[in-house]
Every structure is written in structure tokens, then in C-alpha cells.
Amino acid sequence: MSGKDLTATIWQAAERLSPDARKQARAMIDAVGAPFLGSINGATSVNKVAITFDDGPEPTVTPQLLELLREHQIRLTFFVLLTQCRRYPELLEAIVRDGHEVALHGVDHRRITGLPYGLAVDYLYNARCELEAATGQPITLYRPPYGSQSVTSWRAVRKAGMNVVAWSCDGADWVDRGVESVVADSMARLDSGGILLLHERLEPDPQRDAPKTSFNRIDMTQRLLVEVADKGWVPATVGEMITESAARRTVWLRP
């Protein structure tokens, strides 16, 4: 059985478990496997959270988002696509200039779980080098598109010199609904030391169109920052959070 098929089998088995049984199984698997096959999904911080944005940069949202973050004097982590960075290099430069953390989301939004190990290493290493050249800073973090990961692709990321960053909280901002609903769901799932997954834009799947949303992502972010502050939490980059407190890791495998 290939690594990709094994991942799908494990995922399907987990989906058949009850929520409580899934939680217990996760705790046991992480206790044994996370030290050897762990992906970062948070930190032990008691007062910081990492709000992260995928799929950018984007010419409408990114400038407004950067302006909002400057007003709040906050730095976050952007998991960028090289296709977008090549198209809008001035936006990547603005992200770097404002002191935000840049991390790799891929050349494009393809899943790399179908690539042989050697090709996956080459793909990731070359993408990392291109992004380092464009930003002038080390690139040490990678988030797989769709969160899709196998043992083979995890090994390829590590061989390419990066750590995998997943998330502890999915804001589900790919579902079209009101801003209030996105913010409420995000805050209900987020905890101290958590990593929140959000998007500047929604990259189309290679096999189908991207989901369409109509809510204002700047308004969403503004309201989230208020809610986070009300909790007594401080937004931080992933790198800052895991440097100041120990990283939480999980065995993250999904098709």
C-alpha cells in the first residue's frame, strides 16, 4: 500500500469513530508518534495565538489587511503561493517590509501527497529557495494545501529544510455566510497557544472552482482582533509563538 493510500485508509477509519473515541485515539497516537512525525499545530503559550492567512498575496485584500494590522501594531504569518508572489511581487515586499512572517504554502495549490519522495523534495526545496530569494529571509515553515499530508510528504518537507505547520482551529472562512458567524465559529474553536487558519483569498482546486464568498475579510479580521483582545490574548507569528514557548505537535495525516 502506498503512503497516499495508507493515509486515506487511516483518515476513513478515523471518520467512523465517535468524537470522544477520535479524541482518545488522537491523544494516544500523538503521545507515541508526535515526537517523530509531528506537525506543529500550536504552542504552550498561555496568552498568545497565531492568526494565519493562506493563498495570498491578493491585490484587493492584502493591502487593506496590512493597513489594518499596522493600525493594531500586529504581525502575523502569511502562508503564500509562489504563483501569487510572482504575479504581485510588490505585495510580497509590503508583507516583508511590515515585519510579518512569510511561510510557504506551495508553488501553487497542488497536493504533493501524490508525488514520489524525490520529486516532492525537489519541488519543496526549489520553492523554498525561490521564496527566500524573493524575501531575503529564511523560510522555515510550510503548510500543505488542503492540509493534505502523508508520511512521505512530511518526510519531504523536513528534507527540504522546513517544518510543517497545520492548525488547531479552522475558521471555515471558505463557507459563504455572515462575518458574525465566521468570527463566532473561530473564537469557539480557538484556544490560547492555538493556530487559526484563515485565507486572504480562496485558490481554486485544480479539479474544480474555488468556493465563492461574499463577506468582507477585512471586517472579519477586525472583529476577530477585538474578540482576541477581549480574551486577553495577543496575536503573534507562528515563529514567535513557538520560539517563546514549546511547540505543540500532532501526527497530521489526511488525504
PDB file of C-alpha atoms in Angstrom:
ATOM      1  CA  MET A   1       0.000   0.000   0.000  1.00  0.00           C
ATOM      2  CA  SER A   2       1.361   3.430  -0.940  1.00  0.00           C
ATOM      3  CA  GLY A   3       1.791   6.193   1.605  1.00  0.00           C
ATOM      4  CA  LYS A   4      -1.064   8.097  -0.024  1.00  0.00           C
ATOM      5  CA  ASP A   5      -3.387   5.073   0.166  1.00  0.00           C
ATOM      6  CA  LEU A   6      -2.394   4.391   3.775  1.00  0.00           C
ATOM      7  CA  THR A   7      -3.189   7.997   4.708  1.00  0.00           C
ATOM      8  CA  ALA A   8      -6.622   7.719   3.087  1.00  0.00           C
ATOM      9  CA  THR A   9      -7.302   4.456   4.922  1.00  0.00           C
ATOM     10  CA  ILE A  10      -6.347   5.954   8.294  1.00  0.00           C
ATOM     11  CA  TRP A  11      -8.470   9.039   7.595  1.00  0.00           C
ATOM     12  CA  GLN A  12     -11.519   6.947   6.674  1.00  0.00           C
ATOM     13  CA  ALA A  13     -11.119   4.834   9.819  1.00  0.00           C
ATOM     14  CA  ALA A  14     -10.917   7.957  11.989  1.00  0.00           C
ATOM     15  CA  GLU A  15     -14.051   9.401  10.388  1.00  0.00           C
ATOM     16  CA  ARG A  16     -16.029   6.346  11.528  1.00  0.00           C
ATOM     17  CA  LEU A  17     -15.169   6.945  15.187  1.00  0.00           C
ATOM     18  CA  SER A  18     -17.325   8.948  17.576  1.00  0.00           C
ATOM     19  CA  PRO A  19     -15.954  12.374  18.576  1.00  0.00           C
ATOM     20  CA  ASP A  20     -14.907  11.076  22.008  1.00  0.00           C
ATOM     21  CA  ALA A  21     -13.258   7.977  20.577  1.00  0.00           C
ATOM     22  CA  ARG A  22     -11.485  10.098  17.968  1.00  0.00           C
ATOM     23  CA  LYS A  23     -10.164  12.404  20.680  1.00  0.00           C
ATOM     24  CA  GLN A  24      -8.874   9.457  22.718  1.00  0.00           C
ATOM     25  CA  ALA A  25      -7.253   7.873  19.678  1.00  0.00           C
ATOM     26  CA  ARG A  26      -5.642  11.205  18.770  1.00  0.00           C
ATOM     27  CA  ALA A  27      -4.164  11.571  22.266  1.00  0.00           C
ATOM     28  CA  MET A  28      -2.665   8.067  22.133  1.00  0.00           C
ATOM     29  CA  ILE A  29      -1.269   8.486  18.626  1.00  0.00           C
ATOM     30  CA  ASP A  30       0.271  11.867  19.434  1.00  0.00           C
ATOM     31  CA  ALA A  31       1.813  10.579  22.663  1.00  0.00           C
ATOM     32  CA  VAL A  32       3.701   7.964  20.684  1.00  0.00           C
ATOM     33  CA  GLY A  33       4.141   9.492  17.239  1.00  0.00           C
ATOM     34  CA  ALA A  34       4.326  13.283  17.584  1.00  0.00           C
ATOM     35  CA  PRO A  35       7.993  13.338  18.700  1.00  0.00           C
ATOM     36  CA  PHE A  36       8.949  11.512  15.488  1.00  0.00           C
ATOM     37  CA  LEU A  37       6.276  12.539  12.966  1.00  0.00           C
ATOM     38  CA  GLY A  38       4.813  15.701  14.439  1.00  0.00           C
ATOM     39  CA  SER A  39       3.397  18.727  12.643  1.00  0.00           C
ATOM     40  CA  ILE A  40       3.097  21.997  14.548  1.00  0.00           C
ATOM     41  CA  ASN A  41      -0.493  22.805  15.482  1.00  0.00           C
ATOM     42  CA  GLY A  42       0.031  25.251  18.325  1.00  0.00           C
ATOM     43  CA  ALA A  43       2.225  26.174  21.273  1.00  0.00           C
ATOM     44  CA  THR A  44       2.077  26.033  25.048  1.00  0.00           C
ATOM     45  CA  SER A  45       1.693  29.832  25.286  1.00  0.00           C
ATOM     46  CA  VAL A  46      -0.897  31.000  27.782  1.00  0.00           C
ATOM     47  CA  ASN A  47      -1.504  34.423  26.258  1.00  0.00           C
ATOM     48  CA  LYS A  48      -0.699  34.293  22.527  1.00  0.00           C
ATOM     49  CA  VAL A  49      -2.452  32.968  19.434  1.00  0.00           C
ATOM     50  CA  ALA A  50      -1.307  32.781  15.822  1.00  0.00           C
ATOM     51  CA  ILE A  51      -3.770  34.087  13.230  1.00  0.00           C
ATOM     52  CA  THR A  52      -2.540  32.855   9.842  1.00  0.00           C
ATOM     53  CA  PHE A  53      -3.563  33.641   6.267  1.00  0.00           C
ATOM     54  CA  ASP A  54      -3.251  31.306   3.266  1.00  0.00           C
ATOM     55  CA  ASP A  55      -3.361  31.565  -0.541  1.00  0.00           C
ATOM     56  CA  GLY A  56      -2.103  35.153  -0.956  1.00  0.00           C
ATOM     57  CA  PRO A  57      -0.988  37.700  -1.654  1.00  0.00           C
ATOM     58  CA  GLU A  58      -4.054  39.255  -3.293  1.00  0.00           C
ATOM     59  CA  PRO A  59      -4.307  42.801  -4.736  1.00  0.00           C
ATOM     60  CA  THR A  60      -7.606  43.784  -3.093  1.00  0.00           C
ATOM     61  CA  VAL A  61      -7.435  42.162   0.333  1.00  0.00           C
ATOM     62  CA  THR A  62      -3.706  42.186   1.136  1.00  0.00           C
ATOM     63  CA  PRO A  63      -3.132  45.993   1.134  1.00  0.00           C
ATOM     64  CA  GLN A  64      -6.198  46.580   3.320  1.00  0.00           C
ATOM     65  CA  LEU A  65      -5.203  43.738   5.628  1.00  0.00           C
ATOM     66  CA  LEU A  66      -1.690  45.138   6.030  1.00  0.00           C
ATOM     67  CA  GLU A  67      -3.120  48.581   6.814  1.00  0.00           C
ATOM     68  CA  LEU A  68      -5.386  47.100   9.494  1.00  0.00           C
ATOM     69  CA  LEU A  69      -2.502  45.192  11.057  1.00  0.00           C
ATOM     70  CA  ARG A  70      -0.352  48.331  11.090  1.00  0.00           C
ATOM     71  CA  GLU A  71      -3.108  50.178  12.941  1.00  0.00           C
ATOM     72  CA  HIS A  72      -3.173  47.436  15.573  1.00  0.00           C
ATOM     73  CA  GLN A  73       0.635  47.049  15.556  1.00  0.00           C
ATOM     74  CA  ILE A  74       0.288  43.322  14.977  1.00  0.00           C
ATOM     75  CA  ARG A  75       2.477  40.922  12.989  1.00  0.00           C
ATOM     76  CA  LEU A  76       1.056  37.686  11.628  1.00  0.00           C
ATOM     77  CA  THR A  77       2.123  34.724   9.475  1.00  0.00           C
ATOM     78  CA  PHE A  78       1.302  34.598   5.760  1.00  0.00           C
ATOM     79  CA  PHE A  79       1.469  31.211   4.009  1.00  0.00           C
ATOM     80  CA  VAL A  80       1.949  32.372   0.427  1.00  0.00           C
ATOM     81  CA  LEU A  81       1.723  30.767  -3.002  1.00  0.00           C
ATOM     82  CA  LEU A  82       4.619  31.430  -5.373  1.00  0.00           C
ATOM     83  CA  THR A  83       2.236  31.856  -8.302  1.00  0.00           C
ATOM     84  CA  GLN A  84       0.699  34.806  -6.468  1.00  0.00           C
ATOM     85  CA  CYS A  85       4.071  36.176  -5.340  1.00  0.00           C
ATOM     86  CA  ARG A  86       5.341  36.129  -8.922  1.00  0.00           C
ATOM     87  CA  ARG A  87       2.213  37.942 -10.045  1.00  0.00           C
ATOM     88  CA  TYR A  88       2.281  40.548  -7.263  1.00  0.00           C
ATOM     89  CA  PRO A  89       5.898  40.922  -6.055  1.00  0.00           C
ATOM     90  CA  GLU A  90       5.147  44.369  -4.644  1.00  0.00           C
ATOM     91  CA  LEU A  91       2.613  42.825  -2.248  1.00  0.00           C
ATOM     92  CA  LEU A  92       5.138  40.267  -1.020  1.00  0.00           C
ATOM     93  CA  GLU A  93       7.598  43.115  -0.490  1.00  0.00           C
ATOM     94  CA  ALA A  94       4.970  45.007   1.529  1.00  0.00           C
ATOM     95  CA  ILE A  95       4.337  41.969   3.761  1.00  0.00           C
ATOM     96  CA  VAL A  96       8.068  41.661   4.439  1.00  0.00           C
ATOM     97  CA  ARG A  97       8.518  45.411   4.933  1.00  0.00           C
ATOM     98  CA  ASP A  98       5.817  45.427   7.614  1.00  0.00           C
ATOM     99  CA  GLY A  99       7.671  42.740   9.549  1.00  0.00           C
ATOM    100  CA  HIS A 100       5.255  39.865   9.054  1.00  0.00           C
ATOM    101  CA  GLU A 101       6.399  36.260   8.892  1.00  0.00           C
ATOM    102  CA  VAL A 102       6.373  34.727   5.412  1.00  0.00           C
ATOM    103  CA  ALA A 103       5.959  30.963   5.104  1.00  0.00           C
ATOM    104  CA  LEU A 104       5.488  28.636   2.129  1.00  0.00           C
ATOM    105  CA  HIS A 105       2.130  27.243   1.031  1.00  0.00           C
ATOM    106  CA  GLY A 106       3.457  25.912  -2.279  1.00  0.00           C
ATOM    107  CA  VAL A 107       4.328  26.930  -5.796  1.00  0.00           C
ATOM    108  CA  ASP A 108       0.639  26.546  -6.495  1.00  0.00           C
ATOM    109  CA  HIS A 109      -2.163  24.836  -4.590  1.00  0.00           C
ATOM    110  CA  ARG A 110      -1.497  21.279  -5.657  1.00  0.00           C
ATOM    111  CA  ARG A 111      -1.454  18.412  -3.188  1.00  0.00           C
ATOM    112  CA  ILE A 112       2.039  16.944  -3.014  1.00  0.00           C
ATOM    113  CA  THR A 113       0.914  13.648  -1.489  1.00  0.00           C
ATOM    114  CA  GLY A 114       0.810  12.109  -4.956  1.00  0.00           C
ATOM    115  CA  LEU A 115       4.449  12.919  -5.717  1.00  0.00           C
ATOM    116  CA  PRO A 116       7.260  10.398  -5.204  1.00  0.00           C
ATOM    117  CA  TYR A 117       9.582  11.323  -2.349  1.00  0.00           C
ATOM    118  CA  GLY A 118      12.421  12.611  -4.538  1.00  0.00           C
ATOM    119  CA  LEU A 119      10.172  14.799  -6.668  1.00  0.00           C
ATOM    120  CA  ALA A 120       8.431  16.160  -3.580  1.00  0.00           C
ATOM    121  CA  VAL A 121      11.782  17.113  -2.042  1.00  0.00           C
ATOM    122  CA  ASP A 122      12.858  18.894  -5.240  1.00  0.00           C
ATOM    123  CA  TYR A 123       9.533  20.724  -5.525  1.00  0.00           C
ATOM    124  CA  LEU A 124       9.653  21.932  -1.921  1.00  0.00           C
ATOM    125  CA  TYR A 125      13.353  22.787  -1.842  1.00  0.00           C
ATOM    126  CA  ASN A 126      13.196  24.793  -5.072  1.00  0.00           C
ATOM    127  CA  ALA A 127      10.084  26.624  -3.862  1.00  0.00           C
ATOM    128  CA  ARG A 128      11.746  27.409  -0.550  1.00  0.00           C
ATOM    129  CA  CYS A 129      14.859  28.774  -2.309  1.00  0.00           C
ATOM    130  CA  GLU A 130      12.767  30.965  -4.628  1.00  0.00           C
ATOM    131  CA  LEU A 131      10.789  32.407  -1.726  1.00  0.00           C
ATOM    132  CA  GLU A 132      13.956  33.026   0.285  1.00  0.00           C
ATOM    133  CA  ALA A 133      15.459  34.899  -2.647  1.00  0.00           C
ATOM    134  CA  ALA A 134      12.305  36.993  -3.025  1.00  0.00           C
ATOM    135  CA  THR A 135      12.005  37.862   0.671  1.00  0.00           C
ATOM    136  CA  GLY A 136      15.659  37.977   1.693  1.00  0.00           C
ATOM    137  CA  GLN A 137      14.885  35.907   4.781  1.00  0.00           C
ATOM    138  CA  PRO A 138      14.958  32.222   5.776  1.00  0.00           C
ATOM    139  CA  ILE A 139      11.812  30.226   5.050  1.00  0.00           C
ATOM    140  CA  THR A 140      11.375  27.550   7.686  1.00  0.00           C
ATOM    141  CA  LEU A 141       7.626  26.857   7.779  1.00  0.00           C
ATOM    142  CA  TYR A 142       5.343  25.119   5.263  1.00  0.00           C
ATOM    143  CA  ARG A 143       1.619  24.457   5.294  1.00  0.00           C
ATOM    144  CA  PRO A 144       0.346  21.807   2.865  1.00  0.00           C
ATOM    145  CA  PRO A 145      -2.569  22.877   0.658  1.00  0.00           C
ATOM    146  CA  TYR A 146      -5.849  21.459   1.986  1.00  0.00           C
ATOM    147  CA  GLY A 147      -3.831  20.175   4.953  1.00  0.00           C
ATOM    148  CA  SER A 148      -3.154  17.155   2.744  1.00  0.00           C
ATOM    149  CA  GLN A 149      -0.229  15.150   4.094  1.00  0.00           C
ATOM    150  CA  SER A 150       1.209  11.625   4.080  1.00  0.00           C
ATOM    151  CA  VAL A 151       4.234  10.205   5.876  1.00  0.00           C
ATOM    152  CA  THR A 152       6.169  10.548   2.608  1.00  0.00           C
ATOM    153  CA  SER A 153       5.246  14.206   2.059  1.00  0.00           C
ATOM    154  CA  TRP A 154       6.009  15.026   5.724  1.00  0.00           C
ATOM    155  CA  ARG A 155       9.472  13.500   5.286  1.00  0.00           C
ATOM    156  CA  ALA A 156       9.958  15.516   2.096  1.00  0.00           C
ATOM    157  CA  VAL A 157       9.154  18.782   3.902  1.00  0.00           C
ATOM    158  CA  ARG A 158      11.704  18.000   6.599  1.00  0.00           C
ATOM    159  CA  LYS A 159      14.324  17.016   4.000  1.00  0.00           C
ATOM    160  CA  ALA A 160      13.700  20.341   2.238  1.00  0.00           C
ATOM    161  CA  GLY A 161      14.584  22.128   5.478  1.00  0.00           C
ATOM    162  CA  MET A 162      11.165  23.159   6.764  1.00  0.00           C
ATOM    163  CA  ASN A 163       8.662  22.296   9.486  1.00  0.00           C
ATOM    164  CA  VAL A 164       5.033  21.523   8.718  1.00  0.00           C
ATOM    165  CA  VAL A 165       2.504  23.882  10.294  1.00  0.00           C
ATOM    166  CA  ALA A 166      -1.096  22.698  10.442  1.00  0.00           C
ATOM    167  CA  TRP A 167      -3.725  24.413  12.591  1.00  0.00           C
ATOM    168  CA  SER A 168      -5.735  23.879  15.749  1.00  0.00           C
ATOM    169  CA  CYS A 169      -8.682  25.985  14.591  1.00  0.00           C
ATOM    170  CA  ASP A 170     -10.225  26.247  11.119  1.00  0.00           C
ATOM    171  CA  GLY A 171     -12.218  29.462  10.765  1.00  0.00           C
ATOM    172  CA  ALA A 172     -14.077  27.870   7.825  1.00  0.00           C
ATOM    173  CA  ASP A 173     -13.913  31.194   6.004  1.00  0.00           C
ATOM    174  CA  TRP A 174     -14.358  29.245   2.764  1.00  0.00           C
ATOM    175  CA  VAL A 175     -18.068  28.882   3.628  1.00  0.00           C
ATOM    176  CA  ASP A 176     -20.156  31.847   2.493  1.00  0.00           C
ATOM    177  CA  ARG A 177     -22.038  33.319   5.461  1.00  0.00           C
ATOM    178  CA  GLY A 178     -22.093  36.395   7.627  1.00  0.00           C
ATOM    179  CA  VAL A 179     -18.952  37.784   9.234  1.00  0.00           C
ATOM    180  CA  GLU A 180     -20.515  37.259  12.669  1.00  0.00           C
ATOM    181  CA  SER A 181     -20.768  33.525  12.017  1.00  0.00           C
ATOM    182  CA  VAL A 182     -17.135  33.217  10.877  1.00  0.00           C
ATOM    183  CA  VAL A 183     -15.921  35.120  13.936  1.00  0.00           C
ATOM    184  CA  ALA A 184     -18.138  33.176  16.347  1.00  0.00           C
ATOM    185  CA  ASP A 185     -17.011  29.801  14.980  1.00  0.00           C
ATOM    186  CA  SER A 186     -13.357  30.864  15.032  1.00  0.00           C
ATOM    187  CA  MET A 187     -13.477  32.036  18.630  1.00  0.00           C
ATOM    188  CA  ALA A 188     -15.388  28.960  19.772  1.00  0.00           C
ATOM    189  CA  ARG A 189     -12.617  26.711  18.423  1.00  0.00           C
ATOM    190  CA  LEU A 190      -9.559  28.830  19.258  1.00  0.00           C
ATOM    191  CA  ASP A 191      -7.640  28.422  22.494  1.00  0.00           C
ATOM    192  CA  SER A 192      -4.511  30.011  23.959  1.00  0.00           C
ATOM    193  CA  GLY A 193      -1.467  28.914  22.002  1.00  0.00           C
ATOM    194  CA  GLY A 194      -3.700  27.957  19.084  1.00  0.00           C
ATOM    195  CA  ILE A 195      -3.177  28.475  15.355  1.00  0.00           C
ATOM    196  CA  LEU A 196      -6.152  29.853  13.433  1.00  0.00           C
ATOM    197  CA  LEU A 197      -6.472  29.100   9.706  1.00  0.00           C
ATOM    198  CA  LEU A 198      -7.875  31.904   7.533  1.00  0.00           C
ATOM    199  CA  HIS A 199      -7.474  32.971   3.890  1.00  0.00           C
ATOM    200  CA  GLU A 200      -6.716  36.182   2.026  1.00  0.00           C
ATOM    201  CA  ARG A 201      -8.311  34.562  -0.996  1.00  0.00           C
ATOM    202  CA  LEU A 202      -9.518  31.093  -1.977  1.00  0.00           C
ATOM    203  CA  GLU A 203      -7.339  29.343  -4.523  1.00  0.00           C
ATOM    204  CA  PRO A 204      -9.271  27.129  -6.964  1.00  0.00           C
ATOM    205  CA  ASP A 205      -8.818  23.397  -6.638  1.00  0.00           C
ATOM    206  CA  PRO A 206      -7.009  22.023  -9.736  1.00  0.00           C
ATOM    207  CA  GLN A 207     -10.111  19.932 -10.423  1.00  0.00           C
ATOM    208  CA  ARG A 208     -12.846  22.470  -9.629  1.00  0.00           C
ATOM    209  CA  ASP A 209     -13.525  26.150  -8.996  1.00  0.00           C
ATOM    210  CA  ALA A 210     -12.787  27.816  -5.681  1.00  0.00           C
ATOM    211  CA  PRO A 211     -15.634  28.359  -3.224  1.00  0.00           C
ATOM    212  CA  LYS A 212     -17.249  31.783  -3.551  1.00  0.00           C
ATOM    213  CA  THR A 213     -17.680  34.026  -0.514  1.00  0.00           C
ATOM    214  CA  SER A 214     -19.218  37.488  -0.302  1.00  0.00           C
ATOM    215  CA  PHE A 215     -18.339  38.664   3.220  1.00  0.00           C
ATOM    216  CA  ASN A 216     -15.705  41.331   3.862  1.00  0.00           C
ATOM    217  CA  ARG A 217     -12.451  39.707   5.016  1.00  0.00           C
ATOM    218  CA  ILE A 218     -11.110  42.937   6.495  1.00  0.00           C
ATOM    219  CA  ASP A 219     -14.235  43.321   8.609  1.00  0.00           C
ATOM    220  CA  MET A 220     -13.840  39.663   9.624  1.00  0.00           C
ATOM    221  CA  THR A 221     -10.247  40.271  10.724  1.00  0.00           C
ATOM    222  CA  GLN A 222     -11.098  43.495  12.562  1.00  0.00           C
ATOM    223  CA  ARG A 223     -13.800  41.762  14.589  1.00  0.00           C
ATOM    224  CA  LEU A 224     -11.545  38.799  15.298  1.00  0.00           C
ATOM    225  CA  LEU A 225      -8.812  41.068  16.644  1.00  0.00           C
ATOM    226  CA  VAL A 226     -11.317  42.682  19.008  1.00  0.00           C
ATOM    227  CA  GLU A 227     -12.555  39.286  20.239  1.00  0.00           C
ATOM    228  CA  VAL A 228      -8.991  38.020  20.698  1.00  0.00           C
ATOM    229  CA  ALA A 229      -8.069  41.114  22.701  1.00  0.00           C
ATOM    230  CA  ASP A 230     -11.168  40.686  24.858  1.00  0.00           C
ATOM    231  CA  LYS A 231      -9.913  37.195  25.738  1.00  0.00           C
ATOM    232  CA  GLY A 232      -6.618  38.686  26.885  1.00  0.00           C
ATOM    233  CA  TRP A 233      -4.709  37.041  24.049  1.00  0.00           C
ATOM    234  CA  VAL A 234      -2.014  38.669  21.927  1.00  0.00           C
ATOM    235  CA  PRO A 235      -1.764  37.815  18.197  1.00  0.00           C
ATOM    236  CA  ALA A 236       1.717  36.647  17.186  1.00  0.00           C
ATOM    237  CA  THR A 237       3.504  34.965  14.326  1.00  0.00           C
ATOM    238  CA  VAL A 238       3.829  31.192  14.429  1.00  0.00           C
ATOM    239  CA  GLY A 239       7.607  31.529  14.659  1.00  0.00           C
ATOM    240  CA  GLU A 240       7.415  33.951  17.560  1.00  0.00           C
ATOM    241  CA  MET A 241       4.940  31.816  19.440  1.00  0.00           C
ATOM    242  CA  ILE A 242       6.874  28.544  19.152  1.00  0.00           C
ATOM    243  CA  THR A 243      10.158  30.295  19.970  1.00  0.00           C
ATOM    244  CA  GLU A 244       8.831  31.810  23.186  1.00  0.00           C
ATOM    245  CA  SER A 245       7.000  28.646  24.284  1.00  0.00           C
ATOM    246  CA  ALA A 246       7.228  24.996  23.293  1.00  0.00           C
ATOM    247  CA  ALA A 247       5.508  23.941  20.086  1.00  0.00           C
ATOM    248  CA  ARG A 248       2.551  21.600  20.287  1.00  0.00           C
ATOM    249  CA  ARG A 249       2.757  18.844  17.687  1.00  0.00           C
ATOM    250  CA  THR A 250       0.326  16.317  16.275  1.00  0.00           C
ATOM    251  CA  VAL A 251       0.559  13.402  13.866  1.00  0.00           C
ATOM    252  CA  TRP A 252      -1.215  15.120  10.974  1.00  0.00           C
ATOM    253  CA  LEU A 253      -2.206  12.787   8.149  1.00  0.00           C
ATOM    254  CA  ARG A 254      -5.032  13.463   5.722  1.00  0.00           C
ATOM    255  CA  PRO A 255      -5.714  12.732   2.037  1.00  0.00           C
TER     256      PRO A 255
END
